[in-house]
């Protein structure tokens, strides 16, 4: 979407980052650029207003959902597994680099780390999907 008028901040950039603006998850300098854009561009302002109303509606309808009590510990556990896998991977990469050559055999720990990475990626994907459903419900 574009209003056809030139702006300092392009309409597509504004719309790509609209939820960051709505959620106040961007630096103040970017917020100012977006506010200026909304002041100049009625199509983007209209889209902003619509998305803001949708966000309010979702919050009103879904904002009371109770979060499972063990969710935080599960998420923190997954984060810790990812950190451990990354730390093991970077330490292992250094060791492999030094031991590379004919007949070098990868360590079995790599398979475990890769499995944890895949499991963590699947969990992150599930969490993102749930958040997306909640955001657009």
PDB file of C-alpha atoms in Angstrom:
ATOM      1  CA  UNK A   1       0.000   0.000   0.000  1.00  0.00           C
ATOM      2  CA  UNK A   2       1.225   3.444  -0.816  1.00  0.00           C
ATOM      3  CA  UNK A   3      -0.478   6.776  -1.073  1.00  0.00           C
ATOM      4  CA  UNK A   4       1.712   7.691  -4.044  1.00  0.00           C
ATOM      5  CA  UNK A   5       3.283  10.624  -2.221  1.00  0.00           C
ATOM      6  CA  UNK A   6       6.990  10.690  -1.376  1.00  0.00           C
ATOM      7  CA  UNK A   7       7.751  10.363   2.330  1.00  0.00           C
ATOM      8  CA  UNK A   8      10.943  10.294   4.332  1.00  0.00           C
ATOM      9  CA  UNK A   9       9.900   6.838   5.564  1.00  0.00           C
ATOM     10  CA  UNK A  10       8.444   4.584   2.871  1.00  0.00           C
ATOM     11  CA  UNK A  11       4.880   3.280   3.363  1.00  0.00           C
ATOM     12  CA  UNK A  12       6.020  -0.343   3.013  1.00  0.00           C
ATOM     13  CA  UNK A  13       8.571   0.091   5.817  1.00  0.00           C
ATOM     14  CA  UNK A  14       5.932   1.626   8.064  1.00  0.00           C
ATOM     15  CA  UNK A  15       3.467  -1.191   7.407  1.00  0.00           C
ATOM     16  CA  UNK A  16       6.157  -3.876   7.797  1.00  0.00           C
ATOM     17  CA  UNK A  17       6.917  -2.585  11.298  1.00  0.00           C
ATOM     18  CA  UNK A  18       3.407  -1.534  12.310  1.00  0.00           C
ATOM     19  CA  UNK A  19       3.076  -4.046  15.152  1.00  0.00           C
ATOM     20  CA  UNK A  20       6.442  -3.041  16.564  1.00  0.00           C
ATOM     21  CA  UNK A  21       5.130   0.529  16.629  1.00  0.00           C
ATOM     22  CA  UNK A  22       1.808  -0.514  18.148  1.00  0.00           C
ATOM     23  CA  UNK A  23       3.553  -2.629  20.781  1.00  0.00           C
ATOM     24  CA  UNK A  24       6.071   0.138  21.540  1.00  0.00           C
ATOM     25  CA  UNK A  25       8.957  -2.204  20.735  1.00  0.00           C
ATOM     26  CA  UNK A  26      11.054   0.180  18.652  1.00  0.00           C
ATOM     27  CA  UNK A  27      13.482   2.978  19.491  1.00  0.00           C
ATOM     28  CA  UNK A  28      12.031   6.430  20.151  1.00  0.00           C
ATOM     29  CA  UNK A  29      13.712   7.840  17.037  1.00  0.00           C
ATOM     30  CA  UNK A  30      11.883   5.299  14.840  1.00  0.00           C
ATOM     31  CA  UNK A  31       8.613   5.998  16.657  1.00  0.00           C
ATOM     32  CA  UNK A  32       9.010   9.666  15.796  1.00  0.00           C
ATOM     33  CA  UNK A  33       9.593   8.835  12.098  1.00  0.00           C
ATOM     34  CA  UNK A  34       6.478   6.662  12.077  1.00  0.00           C
ATOM     35  CA  UNK A  35       4.380   9.310  13.848  1.00  0.00           C
ATOM     36  CA  UNK A  36       5.469  11.873  11.249  1.00  0.00           C
ATOM     37  CA  UNK A  37       4.554   9.420   8.498  1.00  0.00           C
ATOM     38  CA  UNK A  38       1.086   8.845   9.967  1.00  0.00           C
ATOM     39  CA  UNK A  39       0.594  12.623  10.145  1.00  0.00           C
ATOM     40  CA  UNK A  40       1.371  12.870   6.399  1.00  0.00           C
ATOM     41  CA  UNK A  41      -0.149   9.670   5.018  1.00  0.00           C
ATOM     42  CA  UNK A  42      -3.857   9.003   5.453  1.00  0.00           C
ATOM     43  CA  UNK A  43      -3.834   5.414   4.032  1.00  0.00           C
ATOM     44  CA  UNK A  44      -1.171   4.379   6.534  1.00  0.00           C
ATOM     45  CA  UNK A  45      -2.951   6.239   9.328  1.00  0.00           C
ATOM     46  CA  UNK A  46      -6.141   4.381   8.433  1.00  0.00           C
ATOM     47  CA  UNK A  47      -4.305   1.029   8.500  1.00  0.00           C
ATOM     48  CA  UNK A  48      -2.712   1.993  11.818  1.00  0.00           C
ATOM     49  CA  UNK A  49      -6.110   2.848  13.278  1.00  0.00           C
ATOM     50  CA  UNK A  50      -7.613  -0.417  12.075  1.00  0.00           C
ATOM     51  CA  UNK A  51      -4.765  -2.493  13.482  1.00  0.00           C
ATOM     52  CA  UNK A  52      -4.921  -0.574  16.757  1.00  0.00           C
ATOM     53  CA  UNK A  53      -8.625  -1.396  17.071  1.00  0.00           C
ATOM     54  CA  UNK A  54      -8.014  -5.053  16.261  1.00  0.00           C
ATOM     55  CA  UNK A  55      -5.314  -5.162  18.924  1.00  0.00           C
ATOM     56  CA  UNK A  56      -7.704  -3.636  21.496  1.00  0.00           C
ATOM     57  CA  UNK A  57     -10.417  -6.119  20.531  1.00  0.00           C
ATOM     58  CA  UNK A  58      -8.073  -9.096  20.881  1.00  0.00           C
ATOM     59  CA  UNK A  59      -6.864  -7.817  24.247  1.00  0.00           C
ATOM     60  CA  UNK A  60     -10.412  -7.365  25.460  1.00  0.00           C
ATOM     61  CA  UNK A  61     -11.523 -10.799  24.241  1.00  0.00           C
ATOM     62  CA  UNK A  62      -8.374 -12.812  24.911  1.00  0.00           C
ATOM     63  CA  UNK A  63      -6.476 -10.751  27.464  1.00  0.00           C
ATOM     64  CA  UNK A  64      -7.908 -12.699  30.374  1.00  0.00           C
ATOM     65  CA  UNK A  65      -6.544 -16.068  29.254  1.00  0.00           C
ATOM     66  CA  UNK A  66      -4.581 -17.615  32.053  1.00  0.00           C
ATOM     67  CA  UNK A  67      -1.006 -18.623  31.329  1.00  0.00           C
ATOM     68  CA  UNK A  68      -0.096 -22.152  32.469  1.00  0.00           C
ATOM     69  CA  UNK A  69       1.875 -21.958  35.701  1.00  0.00           C
ATOM     70  CA  UNK A  70       4.738 -24.096  34.399  1.00  0.00           C
ATOM     71  CA  UNK A  71       5.124 -22.213  31.085  1.00  0.00           C
ATOM     72  CA  UNK A  72       7.885 -19.932  32.371  1.00  0.00           C
ATOM     73  CA  UNK A  73       9.977 -22.842  33.646  1.00  0.00           C
ATOM     74  CA  UNK A  74       9.497 -24.738  30.367  1.00  0.00           C
ATOM     75  CA  UNK A  75      10.530 -21.725  28.290  1.00  0.00           C
ATOM     76  CA  UNK A  76      13.521 -20.996  30.508  1.00  0.00           C
ATOM     77  CA  UNK A  77      14.519 -24.680  30.319  1.00  0.00           C
ATOM     78  CA  UNK A  78      14.424 -24.564  26.516  1.00  0.00           C
ATOM     79  CA  UNK A  79      16.461 -21.367  26.472  1.00  0.00           C
ATOM     80  CA  UNK A  80      19.046 -22.996  28.725  1.00  0.00           C
ATOM     81  CA  UNK A  81      19.230 -26.047  26.414  1.00  0.00           C
ATOM     82  CA  UNK A  82      19.773 -23.764  23.435  1.00  0.00           C
ATOM     83  CA  UNK A  83      22.504 -21.864  25.259  1.00  0.00           C
ATOM     84  CA  UNK A  84      24.215 -25.095  26.282  1.00  0.00           C
ATOM     85  CA  UNK A  85      24.013 -26.434  22.739  1.00  0.00           C
ATOM     86  CA  UNK A  86      25.428 -23.203  21.331  1.00  0.00           C
ATOM     87  CA  UNK A  87      28.238 -23.189  23.888  1.00  0.00           C
ATOM     88  CA  UNK A  88      29.012 -26.845  23.183  1.00  0.00           C
ATOM     89  CA  UNK A  89      28.816 -26.187  19.447  1.00  0.00           C
ATOM     90  CA  UNK A  90      31.238 -23.292  19.534  1.00  0.00           C
ATOM     91  CA  UNK A  91      33.672 -25.197  21.770  1.00  0.00           C
ATOM     92  CA  UNK A  92      33.325 -28.262  19.586  1.00  0.00           C
ATOM     93  CA  UNK A  93      33.777 -26.264  16.400  1.00  0.00           C
ATOM     94  CA  UNK A  94      37.112 -25.049  17.679  1.00  0.00           C
ATOM     95  CA  UNK A  95      38.184 -28.571  18.576  1.00  0.00           C
ATOM     96  CA  UNK A  96      37.031 -29.937  15.210  1.00  0.00           C
ATOM     97  CA  UNK A  97      38.880 -27.213  13.363  1.00  0.00           C
ATOM     98  CA  UNK A  98      42.075 -28.148  15.173  1.00  0.00           C
ATOM     99  CA  UNK A  99      41.514 -31.872  14.623  1.00  0.00           C
ATOM    100  CA  UNK A 100      40.330 -31.692  11.026  1.00  0.00           C
ATOM    101  CA  UNK A 101      42.028 -33.841   8.495  1.00  0.00           C
ATOM    102  CA  UNK A 102      41.955 -37.342   7.106  1.00  0.00           C
ATOM    103  CA  UNK A 103      40.123 -39.741   9.367  1.00  0.00           C
ATOM    104  CA  UNK A 104      38.617 -37.097  11.617  1.00  0.00           C
ATOM    105  CA  UNK A 105      35.410 -38.484  13.157  1.00  0.00           C
ATOM    106  CA  UNK A 106      32.696 -36.179  14.485  1.00  0.00           C
ATOM    107  CA  UNK A 107      31.883 -36.508  18.160  1.00  0.00           C
ATOM    108  CA  UNK A 108      28.585 -38.178  19.198  1.00  0.00           C
ATOM    109  CA  UNK A 109      27.811 -35.046  21.216  1.00  0.00           C
ATOM    110  CA  UNK A 110      27.166 -33.273  17.924  1.00  0.00           C
ATOM    111  CA  UNK A 111      24.185 -35.524  17.234  1.00  0.00           C
ATOM    112  CA  UNK A 112      22.733 -34.766  20.667  1.00  0.00           C
ATOM    113  CA  UNK A 113      23.249 -31.025  20.235  1.00  0.00           C
ATOM    114  CA  UNK A 114      21.663 -31.110  16.775  1.00  0.00           C
ATOM    115  CA  UNK A 115      18.696 -33.026  18.176  1.00  0.00           C
ATOM    116  CA  UNK A 116      18.276 -30.457  20.972  1.00  0.00           C
ATOM    117  CA  UNK A 117      18.526 -27.633  18.420  1.00  0.00           C
ATOM    118  CA  UNK A 118      15.792 -29.207  16.289  1.00  0.00           C
ATOM    119  CA  UNK A 119      13.601 -29.746  19.359  1.00  0.00           C
ATOM    120  CA  UNK A 120      14.159 -26.150  20.489  1.00  0.00           C
ATOM    121  CA  UNK A 121      13.367 -24.826  17.015  1.00  0.00           C
ATOM    122  CA  UNK A 122      10.140 -26.837  16.963  1.00  0.00           C
ATOM    123  CA  UNK A 123       9.169 -25.490  20.400  1.00  0.00           C
ATOM    124  CA  UNK A 124       9.952 -21.918  19.344  1.00  0.00           C
ATOM    125  CA  UNK A 125       7.890 -22.419  16.203  1.00  0.00           C
ATOM    126  CA  UNK A 126       4.969 -23.731  18.277  1.00  0.00           C
ATOM    127  CA  UNK A 127       5.182 -20.769  20.657  1.00  0.00           C
ATOM    128  CA  UNK A 128       5.331 -18.317  17.726  1.00  0.00           C
ATOM    129  CA  UNK A 129       2.335 -20.020  16.102  1.00  0.00           C
ATOM    130  CA  UNK A 130       0.352 -19.770  19.332  1.00  0.00           C
ATOM    131  CA  UNK A 131       1.276 -16.109  19.683  1.00  0.00           C
ATOM    132  CA  UNK A 132       0.271 -15.463  16.077  1.00  0.00           C
ATOM    133  CA  UNK A 133      -3.088 -17.169  16.595  1.00  0.00           C
ATOM    134  CA  UNK A 134      -3.675 -15.131  19.720  1.00  0.00           C
ATOM    135  CA  UNK A 135      -2.633 -11.901  17.982  1.00  0.00           C
ATOM    136  CA  UNK A 136      -4.974 -12.454  15.028  1.00  0.00           C
ATOM    137  CA  UNK A 137      -7.814 -14.271  16.835  1.00  0.00           C
TER     138      UNK A 137
END
